[in-house]
Short mmCIF file of C-alpha atoms in Angstrom, two decimals:
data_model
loop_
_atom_site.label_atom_id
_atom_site.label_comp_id
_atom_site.label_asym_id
_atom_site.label_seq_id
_atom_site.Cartn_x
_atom_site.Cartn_y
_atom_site.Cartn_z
CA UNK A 214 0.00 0.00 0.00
CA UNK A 215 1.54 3.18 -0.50
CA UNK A 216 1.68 5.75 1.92
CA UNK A 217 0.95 9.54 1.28
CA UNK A 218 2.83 12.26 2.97
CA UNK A 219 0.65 14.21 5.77
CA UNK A 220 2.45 17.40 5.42
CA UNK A 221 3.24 19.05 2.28
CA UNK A 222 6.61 21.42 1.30
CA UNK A 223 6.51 25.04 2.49
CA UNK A 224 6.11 26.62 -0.49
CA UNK A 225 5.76 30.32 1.11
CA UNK A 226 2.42 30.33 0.41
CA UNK A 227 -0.53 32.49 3.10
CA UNK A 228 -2.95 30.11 4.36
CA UNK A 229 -5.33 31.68 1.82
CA UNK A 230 -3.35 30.76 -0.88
CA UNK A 231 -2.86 27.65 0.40
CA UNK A 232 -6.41 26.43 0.91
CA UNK A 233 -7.51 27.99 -2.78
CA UNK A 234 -4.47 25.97 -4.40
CA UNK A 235 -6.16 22.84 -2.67
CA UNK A 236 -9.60 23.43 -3.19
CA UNK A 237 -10.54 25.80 -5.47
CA UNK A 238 -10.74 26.00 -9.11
CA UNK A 239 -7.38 26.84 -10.76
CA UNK A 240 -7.42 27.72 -14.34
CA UNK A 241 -3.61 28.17 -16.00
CA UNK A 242 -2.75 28.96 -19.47
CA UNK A 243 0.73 29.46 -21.32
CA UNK A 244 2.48 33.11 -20.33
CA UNK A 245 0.77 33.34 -16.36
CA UNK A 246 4.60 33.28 -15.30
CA UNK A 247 5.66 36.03 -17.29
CA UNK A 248 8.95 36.53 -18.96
CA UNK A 249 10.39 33.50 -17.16
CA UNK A 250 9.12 30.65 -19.68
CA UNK A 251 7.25 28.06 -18.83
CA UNK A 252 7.39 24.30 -20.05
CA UNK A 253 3.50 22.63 -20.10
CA UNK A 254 3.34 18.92 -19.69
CA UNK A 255 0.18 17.03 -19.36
CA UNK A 256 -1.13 13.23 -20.35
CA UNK A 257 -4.97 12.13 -21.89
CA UNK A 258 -5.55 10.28 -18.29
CA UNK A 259 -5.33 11.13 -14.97
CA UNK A 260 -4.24 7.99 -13.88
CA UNK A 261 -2.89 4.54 -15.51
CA UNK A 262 -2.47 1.05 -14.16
CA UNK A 263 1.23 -0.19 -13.21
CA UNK A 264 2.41 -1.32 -17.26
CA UNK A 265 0.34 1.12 -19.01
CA UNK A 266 1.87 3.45 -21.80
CA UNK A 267 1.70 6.87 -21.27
CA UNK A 268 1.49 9.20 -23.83
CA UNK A 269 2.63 12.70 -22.45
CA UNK A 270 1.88 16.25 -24.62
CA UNK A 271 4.77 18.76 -23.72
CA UNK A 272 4.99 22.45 -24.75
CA UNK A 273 6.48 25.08 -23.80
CA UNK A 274 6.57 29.28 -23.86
CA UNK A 275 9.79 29.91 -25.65
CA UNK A 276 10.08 30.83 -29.30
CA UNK A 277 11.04 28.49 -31.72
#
């Protein structure tokens, strides 16, 4: 069985921040972070069995 952590990394986030990162609705598209660049990865599943394939979609924010 695996075992979950029951505290989760400081990540200087307020309490308020913290609780709307957990449980409210978070919308994020390319550019949020600015100038900095960004690299978006994200699969067609939210989960997959142990053996599965995985097909992952990666882009990013930097010119080409």
């Amino acid at each position: 069985m695996t075992r979950y952590p029951t505290e989760f990394p400081d990540f200087g986030l307020t309490a308020e921040q913290r609780r709307h990162a957990v449980r409210g609705h978070y919308y994020e598209w390319p550019g949020m972070d600015g100038e900095r660049g960004e690299i978006w990865c994200y699969s067609n599943r939210f989960s997959y069995r142990a053996g599965e394939m995985v097909t992952l979609h990666v882009s990013s924010t930097a010119p080409s």
